[in-house]
Amino acid sequence: MKTYAVAIIGAGMISKSHIAAINNLPNAKCVAITDIIHEKAQAAAQKVNCPCFTDAKEMLEKVPEIDVCILSLPTYIHSDYVSLCAEYGKATLCEKPLEMTVEKAERIRSVVQKTGIIYMTAQVVRFWTGYREIKEMMKNGEFGDIYMSYFSRCSEPQKWGNDWLFDPVTGGGAMYDMLVHDIDFMNYLYGPAESVYTVATKSDTNCYNNVFASLIYSGGAKGVAETSFTMKTGYPFTMTAKIMGSKATAEYIYSAGYDINQRNGAIAVLKLFRDGKTPEIINVEQYDAYTKQLAYFLDCVDRGVQPDIVTLDQSVEVIRTIDAIRRSADTNSIIRLR
Ligand SMILES: NC(=O)c1ccc[n+]([C@@H]2O[C@H](COP(=O)([O-])OP(=O)(O)OC[C@H]3O[C@@H](n4cnc5c(N)ncnc54)[C@H](O)[C@@H]3O)[C@@H](O)[C@H]2O)c1
């Protein structure tokens, strides 16, 4: 079994989950870490005993054995760094959202197509216990006809010196950073959305931080995705999925700590309700989704194939959908995507 040499670019909050995932896998080793803030790169690198850098290009030059780069960078520079990694022929796992604009998302697609690097957007919810069971149940027709779906992701403002996240151009607040998970998952269940209509409010930095987006899909499915960054002190990072079908209703609730890194002691329950039957608590497989995601990506690298659990075309479509959700909020009108 080959051991993959993995580099981290961006040693902020979510890099901790990626580094833990690398450490959990027998076929992965963290060989270099870059952050423009030297102290952050150094602190992370010391824990795994690898060299640190403040410039990604220098890292790629000096550590040629790198096989895979994980980009845990502010969203608005994802396309620049996918391009850089592609220039060096590195397989790249890039954090969500793919980018801030459709144009920059398209740029990533053309760079990946041109260079042929193995690429995946880290839409971790597709690997998340609870969500995976819902996807499977839907595939097996266990819900019958779907009347409505509801997805939600709410937390206190996610602040850790990451001002970029609360700027409409660089991070987009909850509408981009949080909603993208649920829009991606809804597209995974139903295919690309046909139209969207959004009710949303902005908070202090001009980002939409409270959002209800309603979506209609070509197969007739309808759903609502909610997000908020304005919950008050002590409200845990909470995600919810509800499927209302003619045969069954499912409800999944996952409640972590202040942020998604605080998963120790998280509450996760998936319940299934059917007419006339005792509600069932589904035993979901227990594993770390970030580890599952990386294991899958490395398996794709090993086989030399593009990932098909999350495809780049789907990631670009998610950014088109989020863009439409924002335009709907801006104009208070229905936006048609096709
Ligand atoms: N999958 C998830 O569950 C999840 C959760 C949170 C964040 N994210 C995503 O991960 C990405 C990073 O989010 P975060 O919360 O870790 O942000 P963060 O601000 O905590 O970390 C980003 C890091 O990148 C560094 N950086 C900035 N520019 C750089 C550059 N040019 N070169 C090298 N380093 C640079 C910063 O110094 C910072 O340490 C975002 O796209 C975000 O949406 C995903």
PDB file of N, CA, C and O in Angstrom, residues 43-95:
ATOM      1  N   ALA A  43       2.918  26.121  14.401  1.00  0.00           N
ATOM      2  CA  ALA A  43       2.212  25.403  15.474  1.00  0.00           C
ATOM      3  C   ALA A  43       1.610  24.101  14.938  1.00  0.00           C
ATOM      4  O   ALA A  43       1.701  23.051  15.581  1.00  0.00           O
ATOM      5  N   ALA A  44       1.022  24.176  13.742  1.00  0.00           N
ATOM      6  CA  ALA A  44       0.401  22.962  13.171  1.00  0.00           C
ATOM      7  C   ALA A  44       1.477  21.947  12.792  1.00  0.00           C
ATOM      8  O   ALA A  44       1.327  20.750  13.045  1.00  0.00           O
ATOM      9  N   ALA A  45       2.571  22.435  12.195  1.00  0.00           N
ATOM     10  CA  ALA A  45       3.622  21.526  11.708  1.00  0.00           C
ATOM     11  C   ALA A  45       4.336  20.827  12.864  1.00  0.00           C
ATOM     12  O   ALA A  45       4.707  19.652  12.746  1.00  0.00           O
ATOM     13  N   GLN A  46       4.506  21.550  13.973  1.00  0.00           N
ATOM     14  CA  GLN A  46       5.190  20.944  15.131  1.00  0.00           C
ATOM     15  C   GLN A  46       4.439  19.712  15.630  1.00  0.00           C
ATOM     16  O   GLN A  46       5.046  18.729  16.036  1.00  0.00           O
ATOM     17  N   LYS A  47       3.107  19.777  15.561  1.00  0.00           N
ATOM     18  CA  LYS A  47       2.301  18.659  16.077  1.00  0.00           C
ATOM     19  C   LYS A  47       2.485  17.396  15.245  1.00  0.00           C
ATOM     20  O   LYS A  47       2.289  16.292  15.744  1.00  0.00           O
ATOM     21  N   VAL A  48       2.792  17.559  13.959  1.00  0.00           N
ATOM     22  CA  VAL A  48       2.929  16.356  13.115  1.00  0.00           C
ATOM     23  C   VAL A  48       4.368  16.161  12.645  1.00  0.00           C
ATOM     24  O   VAL A  48       4.646  15.298  11.802  1.00  0.00           O
ATOM     25  N   ASN A  49       5.240  17.028  13.164  1.00  0.00           N
ATOM     26  CA  ASN A  49       6.661  16.876  12.886  1.00  0.00           C
ATOM     27  C   ASN A  49       6.984  16.941  11.381  1.00  0.00           C
ATOM     28  O   ASN A  49       7.582  16.019  10.831  1.00  0.00           O
ATOM     29  N   CYS A  50       6.542  18.043  10.762  1.00  0.00           N
ATOM     30  CA  CYS A  50       6.847  18.223   9.338  1.00  0.00           C
ATOM     31  C   CYS A  50       7.307  19.669   9.113  1.00  0.00           C
ATOM     32  O   CYS A  50       7.101  20.525   9.976  1.00  0.00           O
ATOM     33  N   PRO A  51       7.914  19.975   7.971  1.00  0.00           N
ATOM     34  CA  PRO A  51       8.345  21.353   7.727  1.00  0.00           C
ATOM     35  C   PRO A  51       7.166  22.290   7.497  1.00  0.00           C
ATOM     36  O   PRO A  51       6.099  21.852   7.070  1.00  0.00           O
ATOM     37  N   CYS A  52       7.369  23.586   7.794  1.00  0.00           N
ATOM     38  CA  CYS A  52       6.305  24.557   7.563  1.00  0.00           C
ATOM     39  C   CYS A  52       6.798  25.682   6.657  1.00  0.00           C
ATOM     40  O   CYS A  52       8.015  25.939   6.568  1.00  0.00           O
ATOM     41  N   PHE A  53       5.867  26.339   5.994  1.00  0.00           N
ATOM     42  CA  PHE A  53       6.172  27.391   5.026  1.00  0.00           C
ATOM     43  C   PHE A  53       5.147  28.505   5.162  1.00  0.00           C
ATOM     44  O   PHE A  53       4.052  28.295   5.696  1.00  0.00           O
ATOM     45  N   THR A  54       5.509  29.672   4.628  1.00  0.00           N
ATOM     46  CA  THR A  54       4.528  30.759   4.565  1.00  0.00           C
ATOM     47  C   THR A  54       4.119  31.040   3.118  1.00  0.00           C
ATOM     48  O   THR A  54       3.301  31.919   2.865  1.00  0.00           O
ATOM     49  N   ASP A  55       4.689  30.289   2.194  1.00  0.00           N
ATOM     50  CA  ASP A  55       4.361  30.485   0.787  1.00  0.00           C
ATOM     51  C   ASP A  55       4.169  29.105   0.133  1.00  0.00           C
ATOM     52  O   ASP A  55       5.076  28.256   0.183  1.00  0.00           O
ATOM     53  N   ALA A  56       2.996  28.909  -0.474  1.00  0.00           N
ATOM     54  CA  ALA A  56       2.673  27.582  -1.012  1.00  0.00           C
ATOM     55  C   ALA A  56       3.576  27.208  -2.186  1.00  0.00           C
ATOM     56  O   ALA A  56       3.939  26.040  -2.345  1.00  0.00           O
ATOM     57  N   LYS A  57       3.942  28.193  -2.995  1.00  0.00           N
ATOM     58  CA  LYS A  57       4.799  27.884  -4.155  1.00  0.00           C
ATOM     59  C   LYS A  57       6.166  27.385  -3.672  1.00  0.00           C
ATOM     60  O   LYS A  57       6.707  26.405  -4.197  1.00  0.00           O
ATOM     61  N   GLU A  58       6.677  28.054  -2.652  1.00  0.00           N
ATOM     62  CA  GLU A  58       7.973  27.629  -2.094  1.00  0.00           C
ATOM     63  C   GLU A  58       7.864  26.193  -1.554  1.00  0.00           C
ATOM     64  O   GLU A  58       8.750  25.359  -1.763  1.00  0.00           O
ATOM     65  N   MET A  59       6.732  25.907  -0.878  1.00  0.00           N
ATOM     66  CA  MET A  59       6.528  24.542  -0.348  1.00  0.00           C
ATOM     67  C   MET A  59       6.530  23.517  -1.483  1.00  0.00           C
ATOM     68  O   MET A  59       7.189  22.468  -1.389  1.00  0.00           O
ATOM     69  N   LEU A  60       5.821  23.840  -2.564  1.00  0.00           N
ATOM     70  CA  LEU A  60       5.730  22.886  -3.681  1.00  0.00           C
ATOM     71  C   LEU A  60       7.088  22.686  -4.347  1.00  0.00           C
ATOM     72  O   LEU A  60       7.414  21.593  -4.813  1.00  0.00           O
ATOM     73  N   GLU A  61       7.905  23.741  -4.357  1.00  0.00           N
ATOM     74  CA  GLU A  61       9.265  23.625  -4.915  1.00  0.00           C
ATOM     75  C   GLU A  61      10.164  22.780  -4.027  1.00  0.00           C
ATOM     76  O   GLU A  61      10.910  21.934  -4.493  1.00  0.00           O
ATOM     77  N   LYS A  62      10.074  23.044  -2.717  1.00  0.00           N
ATOM     78  CA  LYS A  62      11.031  22.431  -1.784  1.00  0.00           C
ATOM     79  C   LYS A  62      10.643  21.027  -1.317  1.00  0.00           C
ATOM     80  O   LYS A  62      11.481  20.311  -0.770  1.00  0.00           O
ATOM     81  N   VAL A  63       9.350  20.683  -1.447  1.00  0.00           N
ATOM     82  CA  VAL A  63       8.919  19.339  -1.014  1.00  0.00           C
ATOM     83  C   VAL A  63       8.296  18.623  -2.225  1.00  0.00           C
ATOM     84  O   VAL A  63       7.083  18.427  -2.305  1.00  0.00           O
ATOM     85  N   PRO A  64       9.141  18.210  -3.164  1.00  0.00           N
ATOM     86  CA  PRO A  64       8.596  17.648  -4.408  1.00  0.00           C
ATOM     87  C   PRO A  64       7.859  16.332  -4.221  1.00  0.00           C
ATOM     88  O   PRO A  64       7.069  15.936  -5.080  1.00  0.00           O
ATOM     89  N   GLU A  65       8.074  15.657  -3.073  1.00  0.00           N
ATOM     90  CA  GLU A  65       7.410  14.354  -2.882  1.00  0.00           C
ATOM     91  C   GLU A  65       5.905  14.493  -2.570  1.00  0.00           C
ATOM     92  O   GLU A  65       5.198  13.484  -2.490  1.00  0.00           O
ATOM     93  N   ILE A  66       5.403  15.710  -2.411  1.00  0.00           N
ATOM     94  CA  ILE A  66       3.972  15.885  -2.120  1.00  0.00           C
ATOM     95  C   ILE A  66       3.137  15.250  -3.238  1.00  0.00           C
ATOM     96  O   ILE A  66       3.357  15.511  -4.416  1.00  0.00           O
ATOM     97  N   ASP A  67       2.164  14.395  -2.821  1.00  0.00           N
ATOM     98  CA  ASP A  67       1.242  13.781  -3.787  1.00  0.00           C
ATOM     99  C   ASP A  67      -0.077  14.553  -3.837  1.00  0.00           C
ATOM    100  O   ASP A  67      -0.689  14.684  -4.880  1.00  0.00           O
ATOM    101  N   VAL A  68      -0.513  14.977  -2.644  1.00  0.00           N
ATOM    102  CA  VAL A  68      -1.867  15.526  -2.508  1.00  0.00           C
ATOM    103  C   VAL A  68      -1.819  16.824  -1.717  1.00  0.00           C
ATOM    104  O   VAL A  68      -1.129  16.901  -0.694  1.00  0.00           O
ATOM    105  N   CYS A  69      -2.540  17.850  -2.192  1.00  0.00           N
ATOM    106  CA  CYS A  69      -2.673  19.092  -1.416  1.00  0.00           C
ATOM    107  C   CYS A  69      -4.109  19.211  -0.917  1.00  0.00           C
ATOM    108  O   CYS A  69      -5.051  18.981  -1.685  1.00  0.00           O
ATOM    109  N   ILE A  70      -4.243  19.589   0.352  1.00  0.00           N
ATOM    110  CA  ILE A  70      -5.567  19.908   0.898  1.00  0.00           C
ATOM    111  C   ILE A  70      -5.615  21.414   1.084  1.00  0.00           C
ATOM    112  O   ILE A  70      -4.772  21.985   1.800  1.00  0.00           O
ATOM    113  N   LEU A  71      -6.586  22.061   0.436  1.00  0.00           N
ATOM    114  CA  LEU A  71      -6.708  23.514   0.537  1.00  0.00           C
ATOM    115  C   LEU A  71      -7.760  23.864   1.574  1.00  0.00           C
ATOM    116  O   LEU A  71      -8.956  23.653   1.359  1.00  0.00           O
ATOM    117  N   SER A  72      -7.301  24.401   2.714  1.00  0.00           N
ATOM    118  CA  SER A  72      -8.236  24.886   3.734  1.00  0.00           C
ATOM    119  C   SER A  72      -8.011  26.386   3.874  1.00  0.00           C
ATOM    120  O   SER A  72      -7.618  26.868   4.936  1.00  0.00           O
ATOM    121  N   LEU A  73      -8.255  27.067   2.772  1.00  0.00           N
ATOM    122  CA  LEU A  73      -7.987  28.500   2.632  1.00  0.00           C
ATOM    123  C   LEU A  73      -9.290  29.286   2.569  1.00  0.00           C
ATOM    124  O   LEU A  73     -10.330  28.727   2.210  1.00  0.00           O
ATOM    125  N   PRO A  74      -9.235  30.609   2.823  1.00  0.00           N
ATOM    126  CA  PRO A  74     -10.428  31.433   2.609  1.00  0.00           C
ATOM    127  C   PRO A  74     -10.992  31.196   1.204  1.00  0.00           C
ATOM    128  O   PRO A  74     -10.236  31.026   0.234  1.00  0.00           O
ATOM    129  N   THR A  75     -12.309  31.196   1.098  1.00  0.00           N
ATOM    130  CA  THR A  75     -12.986  30.766  -0.132  1.00  0.00           C
ATOM    131  C   THR A  75     -12.545  31.546  -1.374  1.00  0.00           C
ATOM    132  O   THR A  75     -12.356  30.969  -2.449  1.00  0.00           O
ATOM    133  N   TYR A  76     -12.349  32.870  -1.235  1.00  0.00           N
ATOM    134  CA  TYR A  76     -12.125  33.715  -2.426  1.00  0.00           C
ATOM    135  C   TYR A  76     -10.764  33.484  -3.088  1.00  0.00           C
ATOM    136  O   TYR A  76     -10.519  34.015  -4.175  1.00  0.00           O
ATOM    137  N   ILE A  77      -9.886  32.664  -2.470  1.00  0.00           N
ATOM    138  CA  ILE A  77      -8.609  32.372  -3.129  1.00  0.00           C
ATOM    139  C   ILE A  77      -8.500  30.887  -3.529  1.00  0.00           C
ATOM    140  O   ILE A  77      -7.438  30.431  -3.928  1.00  0.00           O
ATOM    141  N   HIS A  78      -9.601  30.154  -3.446  1.00  0.00           N
ATOM    142  CA  HIS A  78      -9.538  28.727  -3.816  1.00  0.00           C
ATOM    143  C   HIS A  78      -9.068  28.550  -5.258  1.00  0.00           C
ATOM    144  O   HIS A  78      -8.224  27.684  -5.534  1.00  0.00           O
ATOM    145  N   SER A  79      -9.590  29.361  -6.181  1.00  0.00           N
ATOM    146  CA  SER A  79      -9.222  29.141  -7.602  1.00  0.00           C
ATOM    147  C   SER A  79      -7.738  29.414  -7.833  1.00  0.00           C
ATOM    148  O   SER A  79      -7.083  28.706  -8.604  1.00  0.00           O
ATOM    149  N   ASP A  80      -7.178  30.423  -7.157  1.00  0.00           N
ATOM    150  CA  ASP A  80      -5.745  30.714  -7.319  1.00  0.00           C
ATOM    151  C   ASP A  80      -4.897  29.515  -6.897  1.00  0.00           C
ATOM    152  O   ASP A  80      -3.918  29.158  -7.547  1.00  0.00           O
ATOM    153  N   TYR A  81      -5.309  28.883  -5.786  1.00  0.00           N
ATOM    154  CA  TYR A  81      -4.470  27.808  -5.239  1.00  0.00           C
ATOM    155  C   TYR A  81      -4.741  26.454  -5.892  1.00  0.00           C
ATOM    156  O   TYR A  81      -3.830  25.629  -5.974  1.00  0.00           O
ATOM    157  N   VAL A  82      -5.961  26.240  -6.408  1.00  0.00           N
ATOM    158  CA  VAL A  82      -6.162  25.024  -7.220  1.00  0.00           C
ATOM    159  C   VAL A  82      -5.274  25.146  -8.461  1.00  0.00           C
ATOM    160  O   VAL A  82      -4.599  24.190  -8.858  1.00  0.00           O
ATOM    161  N   SER A  83      -5.216  26.355  -9.038  1.00  0.00           N
ATOM    162  CA  SER A  83      -4.381  26.564 -10.233  1.00  0.00           C
ATOM    163  C   SER A  83      -2.911  26.297  -9.909  1.00  0.00           C
ATOM    164  O   SER A  83      -2.205  25.645 -10.688  1.00  0.00           O
ATOM    165  N   LEU A  84      -2.465  26.795  -8.754  1.00  0.00           N
ATOM    166  CA  LEU A  84      -1.064  26.585  -8.372  1.00  0.00           C
ATOM    167  C   LEU A  84      -0.768  25.086  -8.194  1.00  0.00           C
ATOM    168  O   LEU A  84       0.237  24.575  -8.713  1.00  0.00           O
ATOM    169  N   CYS A  85      -1.645  24.395  -7.481  1.00  0.00           N
ATOM    170  CA  CYS A  85      -1.419  22.956  -7.254  1.00  0.00           C
ATOM    171  C   CYS A  85      -1.461  22.200  -8.578  1.00  0.00           C
ATOM    172  O   CYS A  85      -0.685  21.254  -8.790  1.00  0.00           O
ATOM    173  N   ALA A  86      -2.350  22.619  -9.469  1.00  0.00           N
ATOM    174  CA  ALA A  86      -2.457  21.960 -10.779  1.00  0.00           C
ATOM    175  C   ALA A  86      -1.187  22.177 -11.598  1.00  0.00           C
ATOM    176  O   ALA A  86      -0.723  21.276 -12.300  1.00  0.00           O
ATOM    177  N   GLU A  87      -0.611  23.376 -11.463  1.00  0.00           N
ATOM    178  CA  GLU A  87       0.646  23.681 -12.168  1.00  0.00           C
ATOM    179  C   GLU A  87       1.736  22.677 -11.773  1.00  0.00           C
ATOM    180  O   GLU A  87       2.584  22.306 -12.576  1.00  0.00           O
ATOM    181  N   TYR A  88       1.673  22.229 -10.513  1.00  0.00           N
ATOM    182  CA  TYR A  88       2.678  21.269 -10.023  1.00  0.00           C
ATOM    183  C   TYR A  88       2.173  19.817 -10.130  1.00  0.00           C
ATOM    184  O   TYR A  88       2.793  18.901  -9.602  1.00  0.00           O
ATOM    185  N   GLY A  89       1.006  19.635 -10.760  1.00  0.00           N
ATOM    186  CA  GLY A  89       0.475  18.284 -11.009  1.00  0.00           C
ATOM    187  C   GLY A  89       0.002  17.563  -9.759  1.00  0.00           C
ATOM    188  O   GLY A  89      -0.020  16.330  -9.723  1.00  0.00           O
ATOM    189  N   LYS A  90      -0.410  18.309  -8.728  1.00  0.00           N
ATOM    190  CA  LYS A  90      -0.807  17.667  -7.463  1.00  0.00           C
ATOM    191  C   LYS A  90      -2.301  17.361  -7.425  1.00  0.00           C
ATOM    192  O   LYS A  90      -3.128  18.217  -7.785  1.00  0.00           O
ATOM    193  N   ALA A  91      -2.656  16.173  -6.953  1.00  0.00           N
ATOM    194  CA  ALA A  91      -4.063  15.877  -6.674  1.00  0.00           C
ATOM    195  C   ALA A  91      -4.519  16.861  -5.596  1.00  0.00           C
ATOM    196  O   ALA A  91      -3.760  17.143  -4.655  1.00  0.00           O
ATOM    197  N   THR A  92      -5.736  17.392  -5.735  1.00  0.00           N
ATOM    198  CA  THR A  92      -6.145  18.486  -4.843  1.00  0.00           C
ATOM    199  C   THR A  92      -7.541  18.267  -4.279  1.00  0.00           C
ATOM    200  O   THR A  92      -8.500  18.041  -5.025  1.00  0.00           O
ATOM    201  N   LEU A  93      -7.606  18.347  -2.948  1.00  0.00           N
ATOM    202  CA  LEU A  93      -8.885  18.307  -2.231  1.00  0.00           C
ATOM    203  C   LEU A  93      -9.096  19.716  -1.696  1.00  0.00           C
ATOM    204  O   LEU A  93      -8.319  20.181  -0.851  1.00  0.00           O
ATOM    205  N   CYS A  94     -10.104  20.417  -2.219  1.00  0.00           N
ATOM    206  CA  CYS A  94     -10.285  21.836  -1.872  1.00  0.00           C
ATOM    207  C   CYS A  94     -11.543  22.011  -1.044  1.00  0.00           C
ATOM    208  O   CYS A  94     -12.606  21.482  -1.392  1.00  0.00           O
ATOM    209  N   GLU A  95     -11.439  22.783   0.026  1.00  0.00           N
ATOM    210  CA  GLU A  95     -12.604  23.036   0.878  1.00  0.00           C
ATOM    211  C   GLU A  95     -13.749  23.669   0.089  1.00  0.00           C
ATOM    212  O   GLU A  95     -13.549  24.294  -0.942  1.00  0.00           O
TER     213      GLU A  95
END
